[in-house]
Coordinates of C-alpha atoms and ligand atoms in Angstrom, one line a residue:
M286 CA -87.8 117.1 82.0
R287 CA -89.8 114.6 84.0
F288 CA -88.3 112.2 86.5
A289 CA -90.3 109.3 88.1
H290 CA -88.7 108.0 91.3
V291 CA -89.6 104.5 92.5
V292 CA -89.1 103.5 96.1
G293 CA -90.4 100.7 98.3
A294 CA -88.4 99.7 101.3
R295 CA -87.0 101.5 104.3
P296 CA -83.4 102.0 103.1
N297 CA -84.7 103.6 99.9
F298 CA -86.3 106.5 101.7
M299 CA -83.2 108.2 103.0
K300 CA -81.6 108.0 99.6
I301 CA -84.5 109.4 97.5
A302 CA -85.1 112.3 99.9
P303 CA -81.9 114.3 99.0
I304 CA -82.1 113.4 95.3
M305 CA -85.7 114.9 95.0
S306 CA -84.6 117.9 97.0
A307 CA -81.6 118.5 94.8
L308 CA -83.7 118.1 91.6
R309 CA -86.1 120.7 93.0
E310 CA -83.5 123.3 92.4
Y311 CA -83.9 123.0 88.6
A312 CA -86.8 125.0 87.2
N313 CA -87.4 122.8 84.2
V314 CA -87.7 119.6 86.2
E315 CA -90.9 117.9 87.2
Q316 CA -90.9 114.9 89.6
S317 CA -93.2 112.2 90.6
L318 CA -92.8 109.5 93.2
V319 CA -94.1 105.9 93.2
H320 CA -94.1 103.8 96.4
T321 CA -94.4 100.1 95.7
G322 CA -95.5 99.4 99.2
Q323 CA -92.8 96.7 99.8
H324 CA -92.6 98.1 103.3
Y325 CA -96.0 99.3 104.6
D326 CA -95.9 99.4 108.4
A327 CA -95.9 103.0 109.6
K328 CA -92.7 102.4 111.5
M329 CA -91.0 101.0 108.3
S330 CA -92.3 103.7 105.9
R331 CA -94.5 106.6 106.8
V332 CA -92.3 107.9 109.6
F333 CA -89.5 108.4 107.1
F334 CA -91.7 110.3 104.7
D335 CA -92.7 112.6 107.6
E336 CA -89.3 113.1 109.2
L337 CA -87.3 113.5 105.9
R338 CA -90.1 115.6 104.4
I339 CA -90.4 113.4 101.3
P340 CA -93.5 114.4 99.3
R341 CA -96.4 112.0 99.5
P342 CA -96.2 109.4 96.8
D343 CA -98.2 110.2 93.7
I344 CA -98.9 106.5 93.4
D345 CA -98.9 103.9 96.2
L346 CA -99.0 100.4 94.8
E347 CA -99.5 98.7 98.2
I348 CA -97.9 95.5 97.0
G349 CA -96.8 94.4 100.5
S350 CA -94.9 91.3 101.5
D351 CA -94.6 88.0 99.6
R352 CA -92.0 85.6 98.3
H353 CA -89.4 87.2 96.1
G354 CA -90.8 86.1 92.7
A355 CA -94.4 87.0 93.6
Q356 CA -93.5 90.3 95.2
T357 CA -91.2 91.4 92.4
G358 CA -93.6 90.2 89.7
R359 CA -96.6 92.0 91.2
M360 CA -94.6 95.2 91.4
M361 CA -93.7 94.8 87.7
I362 CA -97.3 94.3 86.7
E363 CA -98.4 97.4 88.4
L364 CA -95.4 99.5 87.5
E365 CA -95.8 98.6 83.8
R366 CA -99.4 100.0 84.1
V367 CA -98.6 103.2 86.0
L368 CA -95.2 104.4 84.8
P369 CA -96.4 105.2 81.2
E370 CA -99.2 107.4 82.8
L371 CA -96.5 109.5 84.5
R372 CA -94.7 109.9 81.1
P373 CA -91.2 110.2 82.6
D374 CA -88.1 110.9 80.6
C375 CA -86.1 109.0 83.2
V376 CA -86.9 106.5 86.0
V377 CA -84.7 106.8 89.0
V378 CA -84.1 103.8 91.3
V379 CA -82.0 103.6 94.5
G380 CA -80.3 100.9 96.4
D381 CA -80.7 97.1 96.0
V382 CA -84.1 96.0 97.2
N383 CA -86.7 94.1 95.2
S384 CA -88.5 97.4 94.4
T385 CA -85.3 98.7 92.8
L386 CA -85.0 95.6 90.5
A387 CA -88.7 95.6 89.5
A388 CA -88.7 99.3 88.6
A389 CA -85.4 99.1 86.6
L390 CA -86.7 96.1 84.6
V391 CA -90.0 97.7 83.8
A392 CA -88.5 101.1 82.9
V393 CA -86.0 99.7 80.3
K394 CA -88.6 97.4 78.8
L395 CA -90.9 100.4 78.3
G396 CA -88.0 102.1 76.6
I397 CA -87.6 104.7 79.4
P398 CA -84.0 105.4 80.5
C399 CA -83.2 104.3 84.0
A400 CA -80.8 105.8 86.4
H401 CA -79.5 103.8 89.3
V402 CA -78.3 105.6 92.5
E403 CA -75.8 103.5 94.5
A404 CA -74.7 101.5 91.5
G405 CA -71.7 99.2 91.4
L406 CA -71.7 97.8 94.9
R407 CA -70.9 94.1 95.0
S408 CA -70.6 91.6 97.8
F409 CA -69.7 88.8 95.3
D410 CA -72.1 86.7 97.3
R411 CA -74.9 85.5 95.1
S412 CA -76.8 83.9 97.9
M413 CA -77.8 87.5 99.0
P414 CA -81.0 88.5 97.3
E415 CA -79.7 92.1 97.2
E416 CA -76.6 91.0 95.2
I417 CA -78.8 89.7 92.4
N418 CA -80.8 92.9 92.5
R419 CA -77.6 95.0 92.2
I420 CA -76.2 93.0 89.3
V421 CA -79.4 93.0 87.3
T422 CA -80.2 96.6 88.0
D423 CA -76.8 97.8 86.9
R424 CA -76.9 95.6 83.9
V425 CA -80.0 97.2 82.5
A426 CA -79.7 100.8 83.8
D427 CA -78.5 103.6 81.5
V428 CA -77.0 106.0 84.1
L429 CA -75.0 104.6 87.0
L430 CA -74.4 106.9 89.9
T431 CA -71.8 105.4 92.2
P432 CA -70.8 106.1 95.8
S433 CA -67.1 105.1 95.8
A434 CA -64.2 104.0 93.6
D435 CA -64.6 100.3 94.2
A436 CA -68.1 100.6 92.6
D437 CA -66.7 102.2 89.5
H438 CA -64.1 99.4 89.3
N439 CA -66.7 96.7 89.6
L440 CA -68.8 98.1 86.8
L441 CA -65.8 98.5 84.5
E442 CA -64.8 94.9 85.2
E443 CA -68.3 93.9 84.2
G444 CA -67.9 95.7 80.9
V445 CA -70.1 98.8 81.6
P446 CA -69.0 101.7 79.4
K447 CA -67.0 104.3 81.3
A448 CA -69.3 107.1 80.0
A449 CA -72.3 105.5 81.9
I450 CA -70.5 105.6 85.2
H451 CA -70.7 108.8 87.4
R452 CA -69.1 108.8 90.8
V453 CA -71.2 111.3 92.8
G454 CA -70.6 110.0 96.4
N455 CA -73.0 108.7 99.0
V456 CA -76.4 110.3 98.9
M457 CA -77.5 108.6 102.1
I458 CA -74.8 110.5 103.9
D459 CA -76.3 113.8 102.6
T460 CA -79.4 112.9 104.6
L461 CA -77.4 111.9 107.6
L462 CA -75.4 115.2 107.7
S463 CA -78.4 117.4 107.1
H464 CA -80.4 115.7 109.9
L465 CA -77.7 115.1 112.5
E466 CA -78.3 118.3 114.5
R467 CA -82.0 117.7 114.5
A468 CA -81.4 114.1 115.7
K469 CA -79.1 115.2 118.5
R470 CA -81.8 117.5 119.9
R471 CA -84.1 114.6 120.4
T472 CA -84.7 113.0 123.8
T473 CA -84.1 109.5 122.4
L474 CA -81.4 108.6 124.9
E475 CA -83.2 110.0 128.0
D476 CA -86.4 108.2 126.9
L477 CA -84.5 104.9 126.8
G478 CA -82.6 105.7 130.0
V479 CA -79.1 105.3 128.5
E480 CA -76.1 107.6 128.8
P481 CA -74.3 108.9 125.7
G482 CA -71.4 106.6 124.6
S483 CA -72.4 103.8 127.0
C484 CA -74.5 101.4 125.0
A485 CA -74.3 99.0 122.1
L486 CA -76.8 99.4 119.3
A487 CA -77.6 96.1 117.5
T488 CA -79.7 95.5 114.3
L489 CA -80.3 92.1 112.7
H490 CA -82.6 91.3 109.8
R491 CA -80.6 89.5 107.0
P492 CA -82.2 86.2 106.1
S493 CA -78.8 84.5 106.5
N494 CA -78.8 85.6 110.2
V495 CA -82.4 85.4 111.2
D496 CA -84.1 82.8 109.0
D497 CA -82.0 80.0 110.3
P498 CA -82.8 79.0 113.9
V499 CA -79.2 77.8 114.6
A500 CA -77.7 81.1 113.3
L501 CA -80.2 83.1 115.2
E502 CA -79.7 81.3 118.4
S503 CA -75.9 81.6 118.1
L504 CA -76.4 85.4 117.7
L505 CA -78.5 85.4 120.8
D506 CA -75.7 83.8 122.7
T507 CA -73.4 86.6 121.5
L508 CA -76.0 89.3 122.5
E509 CA -76.3 87.6 125.9
W510 CA -72.5 87.9 126.4
I511 CA -72.4 91.5 125.3
Q512 CA -75.3 92.6 127.5
E513 CA -73.4 91.3 130.5
R514 CA -70.8 94.0 129.7
L515 CA -72.8 97.0 128.5
P516 CA -76.4 97.8 127.8
V517 CA -77.6 96.7 124.3
I518 CA -80.5 98.3 122.4
L519 CA -82.1 96.1 119.7
P520 CA -84.7 97.7 117.5
V521 CA -86.4 94.7 116.1
H522 CA -87.1 94.5 112.3
P523 CA -90.5 92.8 111.6
R524 CA -88.8 89.9 109.9
T525 CA -86.7 89.3 113.0
R526 CA -89.6 89.5 115.3
K527 CA -91.5 87.0 113.3
R528 CA -88.6 84.6 113.4
L529 CA -88.0 85.0 117.1
E530 CA -91.6 84.1 117.7
E531 CA -91.6 81.2 115.2
F532 CA -88.4 79.6 116.7
S533 CA -89.7 80.2 120.3
L534 CA -86.7 82.5 121.0
L535 CA -88.6 85.6 121.9
E536 CA -89.0 84.7 125.6
R537 CA -85.2 84.2 125.9
T538 CA -84.5 87.5 124.3
I539 CA -86.9 89.4 126.5
A540 CA -85.4 87.7 129.6
M541 CA -81.9 89.2 129.1
P542 CA -81.8 91.9 131.7
N543 CA -79.5 94.4 129.9
L544 CA -80.9 93.9 126.4
R545 CA -83.7 96.3 125.4
L546 CA -85.9 95.0 122.6
I547 CA -87.7 97.9 121.0
E548 CA -89.9 98.6 118.0
P549 CA -88.2 99.8 114.8
L550 CA -87.3 103.5 115.2
G551 CA -87.8 106.4 112.9
Y552 CA -84.9 108.1 111.2
L553 CA -84.1 110.8 113.8
D554 CA -84.3 108.6 116.8
F555 CA -82.2 105.9 115.2
L556 CA -79.6 108.4 114.1
A557 CA -79.5 109.9 117.6
L558 CA -78.8 106.4 119.0
T559 CA -76.2 105.6 116.4
A560 CA -74.3 108.8 117.0
N561 CA -74.2 108.1 120.7
A562 CA -73.5 104.4 120.7
K563 CA -70.3 102.9 122.1
L564 CA -70.4 100.4 119.3
V565 CA -72.7 99.1 116.6
L566 CA -73.3 95.5 115.8
T567 CA -75.2 95.0 112.6
D568 CA -75.9 93.1 109.4
S569 CA -77.4 96.2 107.7
G570 CA -75.7 97.8 104.6
G571 CA -76.5 101.4 105.3
L572 CA -75.4 101.3 109.0
Q573 CA -71.9 100.3 108.0
E574 CA -71.7 103.6 106.1
E575 CA -73.4 105.7 108.7
T576 CA -71.1 104.5 111.5
T577 CA -68.1 105.2 109.3
V578 CA -69.2 108.8 108.9
L579 CA -70.0 109.2 112.5
G580 CA -66.7 107.6 113.6
I581 CA -68.5 104.9 115.6
P582 CA -67.0 101.4 115.8
C583 CA -69.1 99.0 113.7
L584 CA -68.9 95.2 113.7
T585 CA -70.7 93.7 110.7
I586 CA -72.2 90.3 111.3
R587 CA -71.9 89.0 107.8
A588 CA -69.4 87.0 105.8
N589 CA -68.8 89.9 103.4
T590 CA -69.7 93.4 102.6
E591 CA -70.6 95.2 99.4
R592 CA -69.3 98.4 101.0
P593 CA -65.6 97.6 101.3
V594 CA -64.6 101.3 101.7
T595 CA -66.2 101.2 105.1
V596 CA -63.6 98.6 106.0
S597 CA -60.5 100.0 104.1
V598 CA -61.2 103.6 105.2
G599 CA -63.9 103.6 107.8
T600 CA -64.6 102.1 111.2
N601 CA -66.2 98.9 110.0
I602 CA -64.9 95.4 110.7
V603 CA -66.6 92.4 109.0
V604 CA -66.7 89.8 111.8
G605 CA -68.9 87.2 110.2
S606 CA -70.9 85.1 112.7
D607 CA -67.8 83.8 114.6
Q608 CA -68.6 84.4 118.2
E609 CA -64.9 84.5 119.2
A610 CA -64.1 87.2 116.7
I611 CA -67.1 89.2 117.8
R612 CA -66.2 88.9 121.5
H613 CA -62.5 89.8 120.8
N614 CA -63.4 92.9 118.8
I615 CA -65.9 94.0 121.5
E616 CA -63.2 93.6 124.2
E617 CA -60.8 95.7 122.1
I618 CA -63.4 98.5 121.8
L619 CA -64.3 98.4 125.5
E620 CA -60.6 98.6 126.4
G621 CA -60.2 101.7 124.3
R622 CA -58.6 100.1 121.2
A623 CA -61.4 100.7 118.7
K624 CA -60.6 101.0 115.0
V625 CA -60.1 104.6 114.0
G626 CA -61.3 105.5 110.5
T627 CA -61.6 108.5 108.2
I628 CA -64.5 109.5 105.9
P629 CA -64.4 108.3 102.3
D630 CA -64.1 110.7 99.4
L631 CA -67.2 112.4 98.3
W632 CA -69.2 111.4 101.4
D633 CA -69.5 115.1 102.0
G634 CA -73.2 115.9 102.1
R635 CA -73.2 117.1 98.4
A636 CA -73.6 113.8 96.6
S637 CA -77.2 114.4 95.6
E638 CA -76.3 117.8 94.2
R639 CA -73.8 116.1 91.9
A640 CA -76.3 113.3 91.1
A641 CA -79.0 115.9 90.1
R642 CA -76.5 117.6 87.8
V643 CA -75.7 114.3 86.1
L644 CA -79.4 113.5 85.7
V645 CA -80.2 116.8 84.3
D646 CA -77.2 116.8 81.9
Y647 CA -78.2 113.3 80.8
L648 CA -81.6 114.6 79.6
T649 CA -80.3 117.9 78.2
P650 CA -80.0 117.6 74.4
G651 CA -76.5 118.0 73.0
Ligands
UD1_729 C1 -85.8 94.4 102.6 C2 -84.7 94.3 101.6 C3 -83.3 94.4 102.3 C4 -83.3 95.6 103.2 C5 -84.5 95.6 104.2 C6 -84.5 96.7 105.1 C7 -85.1 92.9 99.6 C8 -84.8 91.7 98.9 N1 -84.7 93.1 100.8 O1 -85.7 93.2 103.4 O2 -82.3 94.5 101.3 O3 -82.1 95.6 103.9 O4 -85.7 95.5 103.4 O5 -85.5 96.7 106.0 O6 -85.7 93.8 99.0 N2 -92.7 93.2 107.1 C9 -93.6 93.8 107.9 N3 -93.9 95.1 107.7 C10 -93.3 95.8 106.7 C11 -92.3 95.2 105.9 C12 -92.0 93.8 106.1 O7 -94.2 93.2 108.8 O8 -93.6 97.0 106.5 C13 -92.3 91.8 107.4 C14 -93.1 90.8 106.6 O9 -93.4 89.7 107.4 C15 -92.2 90.4 105.5 C16 -90.8 90.5 106.1 O10 -91.0 91.6 107.1 O11 -92.4 89.1 105.0 C17 -89.7 90.8 105.2 O12 -90.0 92.0 104.4 P1 -89.3 92.1 102.9 O13 -89.7 93.4 102.4 O14 -89.6 90.9 102.1 O15 -87.8 92.0 103.2 P2 -86.9 92.7 104.3 O16 -86.3 91.6 105.2 O17 -87.5 93.8 105.0

């Protein structure tokens, strides 16, 4: 049986790595990998392939950045051309980025079954591009592999047949657990001159936070306040750097004495920093999950989350962009009253093993 995996953006890579590795255990499975090129900078893409030992893509479409319609459309044109050449029995897509959506639509239109890993997550906020990608991908996919019970519930509510839903757990956590020791051996903290457990790690890249100058400036006010209390490390996403420059805010950011602006990090260095952070401030989806598993307090600078289990079970608090709420929660953490969480069910490092079993069973006649 032949699987074609399609990836494109940074958060896809840590999800596809353990799936491909679990499928490799099956003698009758052949796999190919297509990279759309949605992310193309070495620091956003190649480093993850190297560190996570993902095989080189069989096909790299090199689509690059563009507006959503143009980017997704160009991916679809190219995928429609290359997927039939790979003759897959099933196309596997992960997460919620534009590459996920493009590949799912093309696969089903070509009559190739599509499996979606990380299905069923919903923020119920249709202004988020990822929410549209999630809804449409789940609507057309044939096999829905979910990370948590809330995802099953969302899909059932939308009328998805129960037989199509398979709760396998969180595949990204497989990657985290299998690389944690390697990450801890890195000299990341020494290189940055920070003590374990002493700094805040911040990431910002959502359009709602960085594309609006008022929102971005207000976040800088918050970062300024935080860095007066503890060192802050901010690996800057290319989108965010572009906006800081465009809105003439880069100078101000660089001038904050206790805020370290650094380039995007590879998987291992970033994991080392997360695991040793005093707290994490983020608008990322994946980082909400990673901090929950690592037991690190996480404040999510968004109005909502598609990963509610990180709030109900884990260490995550959704604080929105309310400066007061952010400051209050940071004070709580610094005074030793951080939220304590546990690890959600099936986030145990074996989700991809279960996913591979489902995928192989799906293609096994009878
Ligand atoms: C995409 C995903 C988002 C995910 C994020 C992780 C969608 C709709 N969004 O957002 O869900 O959380 O990736 O990073 O799919 N750029 C570079 N180099 C690169 C990639 C991007 O410089 O390798 C710059 C370009 O200026 C580009 C901008 O970043 O216009 C945004 O890239 P894009 O892929 O459109 O969206 P992200 O914000 O990265």
